[in-house]
Every structure is written in C-alpha cells, then in structure tokens.
Coordinates of C-alpha atoms and ligand atoms in Angstrom, one line a residue:
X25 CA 14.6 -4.8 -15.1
X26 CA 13.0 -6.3 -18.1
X27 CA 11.5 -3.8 -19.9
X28 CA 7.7 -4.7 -21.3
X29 CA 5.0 -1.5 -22.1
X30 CA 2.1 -0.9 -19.9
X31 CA -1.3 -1.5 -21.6
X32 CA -2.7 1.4 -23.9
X33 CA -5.8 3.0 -22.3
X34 CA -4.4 2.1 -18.6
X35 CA -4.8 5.0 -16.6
X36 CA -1.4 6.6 -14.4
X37 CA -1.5 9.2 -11.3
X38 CA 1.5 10.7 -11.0
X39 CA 2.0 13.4 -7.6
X40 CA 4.2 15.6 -7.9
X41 CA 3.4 15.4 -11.6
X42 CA 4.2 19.1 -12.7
X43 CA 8.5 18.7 -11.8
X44 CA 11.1 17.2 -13.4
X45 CA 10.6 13.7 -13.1
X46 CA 7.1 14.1 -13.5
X47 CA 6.8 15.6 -16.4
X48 CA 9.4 13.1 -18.2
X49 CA 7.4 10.3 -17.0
X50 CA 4.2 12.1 -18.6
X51 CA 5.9 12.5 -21.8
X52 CA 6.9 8.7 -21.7
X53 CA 3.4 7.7 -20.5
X54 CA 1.2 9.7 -23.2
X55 CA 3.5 8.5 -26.0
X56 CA 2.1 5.0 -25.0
X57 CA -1.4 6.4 -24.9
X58 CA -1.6 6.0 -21.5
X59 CA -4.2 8.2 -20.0
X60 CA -2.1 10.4 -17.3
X61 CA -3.3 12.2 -14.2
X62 CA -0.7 15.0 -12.8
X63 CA -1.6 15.8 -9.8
X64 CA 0.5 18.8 -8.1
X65 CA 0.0 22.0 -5.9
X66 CA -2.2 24.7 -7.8
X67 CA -0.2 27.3 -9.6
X68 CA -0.9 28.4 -13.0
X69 CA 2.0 27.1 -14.0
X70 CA 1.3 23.6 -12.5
X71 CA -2.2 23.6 -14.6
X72 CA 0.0 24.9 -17.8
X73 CA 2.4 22.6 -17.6
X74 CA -0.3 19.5 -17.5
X75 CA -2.0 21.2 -20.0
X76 CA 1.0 21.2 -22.4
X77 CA 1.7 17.8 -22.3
X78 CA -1.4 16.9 -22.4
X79 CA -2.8 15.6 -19.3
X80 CA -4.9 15.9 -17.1
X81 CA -4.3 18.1 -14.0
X82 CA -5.8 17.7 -10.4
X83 CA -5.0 19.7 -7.6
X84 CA -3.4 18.0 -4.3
X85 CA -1.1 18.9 -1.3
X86 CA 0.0 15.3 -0.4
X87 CA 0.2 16.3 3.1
X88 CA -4.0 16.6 2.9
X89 CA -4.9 12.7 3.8
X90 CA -8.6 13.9 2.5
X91 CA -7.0 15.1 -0.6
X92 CA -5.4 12.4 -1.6
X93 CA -8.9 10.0 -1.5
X94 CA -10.5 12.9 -3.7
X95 CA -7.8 12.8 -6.2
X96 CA -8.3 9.2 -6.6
X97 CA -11.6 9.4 -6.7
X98 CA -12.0 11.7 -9.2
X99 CA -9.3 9.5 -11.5
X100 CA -11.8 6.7 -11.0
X101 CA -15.0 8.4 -11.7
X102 CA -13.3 10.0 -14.7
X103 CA -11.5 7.1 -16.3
X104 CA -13.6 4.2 -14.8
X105 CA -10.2 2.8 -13.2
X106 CA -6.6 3.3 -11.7
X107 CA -4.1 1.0 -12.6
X108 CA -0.8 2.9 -11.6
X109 CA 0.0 4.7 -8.7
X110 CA 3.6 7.4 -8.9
X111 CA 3.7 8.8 -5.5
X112 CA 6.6 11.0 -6.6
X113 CA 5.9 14.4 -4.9
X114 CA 8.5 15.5 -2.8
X115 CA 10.8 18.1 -1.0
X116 CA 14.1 18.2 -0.2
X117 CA 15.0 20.0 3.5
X118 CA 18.4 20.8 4.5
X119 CA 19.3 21.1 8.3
X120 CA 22.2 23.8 8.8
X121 CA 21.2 24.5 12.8
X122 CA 24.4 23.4 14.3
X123 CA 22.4 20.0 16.3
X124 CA 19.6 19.4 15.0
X125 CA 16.5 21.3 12.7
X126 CA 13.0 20.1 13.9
X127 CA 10.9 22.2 11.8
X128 CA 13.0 21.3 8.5
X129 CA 12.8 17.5 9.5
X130 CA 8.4 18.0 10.1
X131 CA 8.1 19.6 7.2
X132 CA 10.1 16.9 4.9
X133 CA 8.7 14.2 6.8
X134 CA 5.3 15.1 6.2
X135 CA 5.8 15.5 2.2
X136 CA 8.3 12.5 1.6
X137 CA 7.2 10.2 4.1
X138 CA 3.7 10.7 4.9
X139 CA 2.4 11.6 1.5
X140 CA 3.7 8.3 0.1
X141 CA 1.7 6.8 3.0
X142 CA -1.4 8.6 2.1
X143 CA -1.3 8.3 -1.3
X144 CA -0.7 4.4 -1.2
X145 CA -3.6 4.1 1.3
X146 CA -5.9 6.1 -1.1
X147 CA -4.6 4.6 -4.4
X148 CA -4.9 0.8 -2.9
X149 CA -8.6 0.0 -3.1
X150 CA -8.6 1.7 -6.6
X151 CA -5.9 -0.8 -7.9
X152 CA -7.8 -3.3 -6.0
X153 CA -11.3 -2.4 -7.8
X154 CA -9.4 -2.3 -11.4
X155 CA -8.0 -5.8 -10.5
X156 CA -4.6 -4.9 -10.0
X157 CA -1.7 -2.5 -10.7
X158 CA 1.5 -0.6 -9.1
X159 CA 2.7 1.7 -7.3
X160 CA 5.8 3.4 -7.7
X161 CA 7.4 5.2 -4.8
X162 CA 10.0 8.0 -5.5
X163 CA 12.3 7.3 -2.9
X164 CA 16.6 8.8 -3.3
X165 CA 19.7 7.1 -2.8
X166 CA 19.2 9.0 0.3
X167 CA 16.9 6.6 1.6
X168 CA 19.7 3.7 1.5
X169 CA 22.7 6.2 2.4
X170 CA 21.4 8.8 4.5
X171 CA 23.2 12.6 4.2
X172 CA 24.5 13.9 7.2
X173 CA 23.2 17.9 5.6
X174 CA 19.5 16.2 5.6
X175 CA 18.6 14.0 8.6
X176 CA 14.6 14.8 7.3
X177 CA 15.1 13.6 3.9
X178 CA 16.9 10.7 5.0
X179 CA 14.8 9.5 7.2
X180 CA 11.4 10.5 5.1
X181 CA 13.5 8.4 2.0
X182 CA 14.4 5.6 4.2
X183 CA 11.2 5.4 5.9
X184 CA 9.8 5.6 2.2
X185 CA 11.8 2.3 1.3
X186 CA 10.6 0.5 4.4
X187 CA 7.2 1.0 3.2
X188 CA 7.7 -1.0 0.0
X189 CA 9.4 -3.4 1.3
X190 CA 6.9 -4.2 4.0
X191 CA 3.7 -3.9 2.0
X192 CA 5.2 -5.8 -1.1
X193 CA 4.0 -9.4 0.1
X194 CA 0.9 -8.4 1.2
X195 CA 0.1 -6.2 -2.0
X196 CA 1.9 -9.2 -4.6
X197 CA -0.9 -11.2 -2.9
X198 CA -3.3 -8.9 -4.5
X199 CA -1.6 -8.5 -7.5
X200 CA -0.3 -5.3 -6.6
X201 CA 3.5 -4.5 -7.2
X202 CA 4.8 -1.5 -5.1
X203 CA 8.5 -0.9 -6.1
X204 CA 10.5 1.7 -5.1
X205 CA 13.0 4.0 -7.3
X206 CA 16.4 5.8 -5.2
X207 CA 18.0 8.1 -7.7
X208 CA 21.1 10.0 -7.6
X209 CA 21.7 13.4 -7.9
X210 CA 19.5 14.4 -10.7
X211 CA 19.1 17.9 -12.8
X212 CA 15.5 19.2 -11.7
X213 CA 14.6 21.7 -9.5
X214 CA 15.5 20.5 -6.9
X215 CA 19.1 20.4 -7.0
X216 CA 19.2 24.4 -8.0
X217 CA 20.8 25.2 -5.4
X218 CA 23.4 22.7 -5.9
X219 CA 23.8 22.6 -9.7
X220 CA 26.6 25.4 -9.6
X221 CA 28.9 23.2 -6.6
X222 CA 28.0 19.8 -8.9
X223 CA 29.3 21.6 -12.1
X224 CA 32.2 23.0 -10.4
X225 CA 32.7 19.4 -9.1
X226 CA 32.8 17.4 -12.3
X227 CA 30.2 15.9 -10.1
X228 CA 27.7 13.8 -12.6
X229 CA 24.1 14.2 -11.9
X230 CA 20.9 11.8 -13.7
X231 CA 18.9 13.1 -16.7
X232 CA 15.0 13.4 -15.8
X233 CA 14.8 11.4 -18.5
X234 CA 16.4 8.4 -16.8
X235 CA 15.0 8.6 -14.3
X236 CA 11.5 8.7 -16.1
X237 CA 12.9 5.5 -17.8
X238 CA 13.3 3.3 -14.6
X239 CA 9.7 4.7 -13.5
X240 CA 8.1 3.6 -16.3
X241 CA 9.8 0.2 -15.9
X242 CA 8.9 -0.2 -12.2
X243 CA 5.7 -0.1 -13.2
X244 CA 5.6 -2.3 -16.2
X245 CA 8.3 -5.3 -14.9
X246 CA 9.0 -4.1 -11.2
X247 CA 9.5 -7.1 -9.0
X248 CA 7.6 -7.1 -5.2
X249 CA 9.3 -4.7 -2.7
X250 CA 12.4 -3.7 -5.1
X251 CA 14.1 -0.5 -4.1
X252 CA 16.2 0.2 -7.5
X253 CA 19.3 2.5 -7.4
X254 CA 19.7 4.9 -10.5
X255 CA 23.0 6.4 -11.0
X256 CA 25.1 8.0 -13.5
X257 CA 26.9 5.8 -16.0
X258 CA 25.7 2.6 -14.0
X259 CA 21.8 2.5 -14.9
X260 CA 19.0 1.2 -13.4
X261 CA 19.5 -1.7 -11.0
X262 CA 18.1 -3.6 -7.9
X263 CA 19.5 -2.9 -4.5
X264 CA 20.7 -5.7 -2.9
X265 CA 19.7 -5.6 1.0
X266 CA 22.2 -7.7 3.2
X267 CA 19.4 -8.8 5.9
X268 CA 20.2 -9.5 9.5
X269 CA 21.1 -12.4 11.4
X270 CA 18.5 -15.0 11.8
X271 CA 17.7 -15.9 15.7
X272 CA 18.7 -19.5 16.8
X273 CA 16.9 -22.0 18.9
X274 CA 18.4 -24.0 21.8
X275 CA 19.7 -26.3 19.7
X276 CA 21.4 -24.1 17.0
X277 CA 19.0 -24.4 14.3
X278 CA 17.7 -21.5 12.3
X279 CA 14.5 -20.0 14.4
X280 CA 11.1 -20.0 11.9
X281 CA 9.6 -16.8 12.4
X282 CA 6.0 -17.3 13.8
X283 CA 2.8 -17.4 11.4
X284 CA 1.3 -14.0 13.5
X285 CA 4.4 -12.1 12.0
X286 CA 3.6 -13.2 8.3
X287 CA 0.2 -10.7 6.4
X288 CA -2.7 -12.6 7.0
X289 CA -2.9 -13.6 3.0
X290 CA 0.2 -15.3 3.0
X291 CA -0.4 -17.6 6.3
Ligands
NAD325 N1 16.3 15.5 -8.5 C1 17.0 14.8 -7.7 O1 18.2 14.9 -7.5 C2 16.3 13.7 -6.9 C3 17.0 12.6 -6.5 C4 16.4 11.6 -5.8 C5 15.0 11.7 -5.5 N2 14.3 12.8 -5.9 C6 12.9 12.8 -5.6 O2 12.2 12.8 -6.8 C7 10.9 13.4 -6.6 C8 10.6 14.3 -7.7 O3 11.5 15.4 -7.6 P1 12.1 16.2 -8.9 O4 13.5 15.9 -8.9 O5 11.3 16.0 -10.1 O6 12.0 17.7 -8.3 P2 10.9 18.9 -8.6 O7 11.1 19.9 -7.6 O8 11.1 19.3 -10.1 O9 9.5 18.1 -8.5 C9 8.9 17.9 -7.2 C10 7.4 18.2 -7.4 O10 6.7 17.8 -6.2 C11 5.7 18.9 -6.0 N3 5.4 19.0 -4.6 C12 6.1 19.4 -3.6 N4 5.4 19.4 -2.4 C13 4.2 18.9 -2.7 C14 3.0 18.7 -2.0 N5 3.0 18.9 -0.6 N6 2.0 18.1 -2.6 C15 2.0 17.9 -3.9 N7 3.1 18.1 -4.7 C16 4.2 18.6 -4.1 C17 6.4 20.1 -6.5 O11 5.4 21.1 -6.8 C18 7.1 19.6 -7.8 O12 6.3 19.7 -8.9 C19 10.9 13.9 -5.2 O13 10.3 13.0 -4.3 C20 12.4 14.0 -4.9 O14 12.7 13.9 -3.5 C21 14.9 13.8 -6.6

C-alpha cells in the first residue's frame, strides 16, 4: 500500500474502538488531528479509555441494527460529516463441543459478521452525504484460512471478506473504498487465553501497532475490495484471490457474464 495521510479535520468511527487495535488506531488518528469517534460497549472503562486518548466515546452493541444508525447519526450531527468508517468490533468464539457449537457460532456470527453488515449499511449514506470515504472492515487471516477450533469466527471473518469484495465496485462507483484487513495472531485481549501456549511456542504474534498501521493505510490508499494479510516479519500486503474457472460457450470461447449480474452503476 502506498502510504498518503488522511485529511486533518476528517472525521473516523472506529467500533470496537476501546481494544487493542482500536485504541492504536486512535492514537494514530488524533496525532493527525483527525477527529475520532470510539464507539464500544458501555463500561467505565470503555468511556475512560476514550477519554484518555482523547476521543470521543459513544455507546453501541453492533449487534443493535438501530444502534448502529444512532451512532452515525450522532457523528454527523456532531461533526457535520463522516468520512471513515472502522467496523472493527469483534469477538472471537471457540467451539470445543465434540461436533459442532451452535450457540458459540450465533453469538460470533452476530458480532463479526453481522455488525460489519450493520454498521456499513448505517455508515454508507453518511460517506455518501460527505461525498465520499472508506470503510475499513476488520476481518483475520481466519477469514481466508479458516481454524478448525472456530467454525463461527471463520465463517463470520470469511463472510466478512465476501462483503468487501462484493460491495467494492458498487461503492468505488460512489467513491467509496471498502477494504478489508486479515491480521495474524496479534497481542490484544483477545488472544489472553492463548498468549501463554504462543510464548511457550516461539509462536510470533502482531503488535497492535501494526496492525493500527495497515488500518490507517486502508483508509488513506486502500484499493476497491482488497482483503490485506498482516503478518509477523512479512508486513502488510494484498491477498491475492485465485478466482474460479470462467464458464464456456458452445464454441469454447470464454462466457461474458450477463449485464443483470453487474451493480446497476457499472452497467
Ligand atoms: N488480536 C488478534 O489476534 C486478532 C487477529 C485478527 C483479527 N482480530 C480482530 O480485530 C478486531 C479487534 O480486536 P482486538 O484484537 O483489538 O481485541 P479486543 O478484544 O482488544 O477488542 C475488541 C473490541 O470489540 C468490542 N466489542 C466486542 N463485542 C462488541 C459489540 N457487540 N459491540 C461493540 N463492541 C464490541 C470489545 O469491547 C473490545 O473493545 C476484532 O474484530 C478481532 O476479531 C484480532
């Protein structure tokens, strides 16, 4: 990724704003006077943690479709715009039933998948409004190599990536860019009940701070529908899909898909 700086006085959203990532991309953001929303689940520590990096917090369960609308809302009638979009909140699940967890895979599902859907359908008209902008999914390498202890995640990640990748066109056409990031292993929270098996390992795990790194430059130089990897001692860097076969006609030649199947700004 190229790396340019988003505009001073643009205004960021960042769920899941109060964690790890989160609050490294905060610290990133305000350094480039970026006005920065972090929205989060309400804890007094959540609201002290914005507070101390100086930020503004809002309140939001992702899972709340509602929610989600009112957070942008409020950002807009606030700071008179949205121009980035970090649907970063997430959970991981882990699925130790001997077949197969349904509650676990609900519950991550409805965090990692679905509050990336709501969140990009409430963030949408705002970027639209403000003329443009991006949104920057948090999606895992487990999205593009799905664990076997976490069929939930996977799929929530994966589903995550399949999102970007289908709105991308129709979004570039508005000049909206929705990327998508896949880290590694990486030392937040979330991995506390790893950290000890990783160490004991050698295993290498991400900085927040790299992470925070290739957030910031999805936003500011992302290309259209990207998904890129982030992994210890390799970087930042775009994953390369592989595609599938193209159908043939009669005659052998490659099939052109139909107009119907293209977003109706790019027909
Ligand atoms: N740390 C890793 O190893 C790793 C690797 C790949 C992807 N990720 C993803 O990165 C994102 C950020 O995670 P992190 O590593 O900073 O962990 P974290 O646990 O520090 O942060 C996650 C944040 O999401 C918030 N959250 C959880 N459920 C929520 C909900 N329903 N509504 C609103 N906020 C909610 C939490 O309160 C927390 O602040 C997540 O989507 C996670 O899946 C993490």
């Amino acid at each position: 990724m190229t790396h340019t700086t988003p505009a001073p006085g643009s205004v960021a959203l960042v769920t899941g704003g109060t964690g790890g990532f989160g609050r490294a991309l905060a610290s990133k953001l305000r350094a480039l006077d970026v006005t920065v929303v972090l929205a989060d689940l309400d804890s007094a520590r959540n609201w002290q943690v914005a507070e101390d990096l100086g930020c503004e917090f809002a309140v939001l369960d992702v899972t709340d479709r509602a929610a989600n609308e009112a957070v942008v809302a409020q950002v807009e009638a606030e700071h008179g715009r949205l121009d980035a979009a970090f649907l970063n909140a997430g959970i991981a699940g882990f699925d130790s039933a001997e077949l197969f967890d349904l509650q676990s895979f609900l519950a991550v599902v409805d965090v990692d998948l679905f509050g990336v859907v709501f969140g990009a359908a409430a963030a949408l008209p705002a970027l639209q409004r403000a003329g443009g902008g991006a949104i920057v999914v948090t999606a895992s390498l487990a999205g593009l190599s799905p664990m076997a202890t976490d069929p939930g995640y996977s799929v929530a990640k994966g589903g995550a990536v399949a999102f970007v990748r289908s709105m991308a066109p129709r979004l570039a056409a508005q000049n909206i860019t929705i990327t998508a990031i896949c880290p590694g292993f990486a030392d937040t929270a979330i991995i506390d009940p790893l950290r000890e098996e990783f160490a004991a390992a050698g295993f290498p795990v991400l900085t927040a701070e790299e992470v925070a790194d290739a957030m910031l430059a999805a936003w500011a130089s992302g290309e259209p529908g990207a998904a890129y990897v982030i992994q210890p001692g390799i970087g930042a860097t775009p994953y390369r899909f592989k595609g599938v076969p193209s159908a043939r006609t009669a005659t052998g030649e490659t099939a052109v898909v139909p107009e119907a199947l293209r977003p109706p700004s790019m027909r």
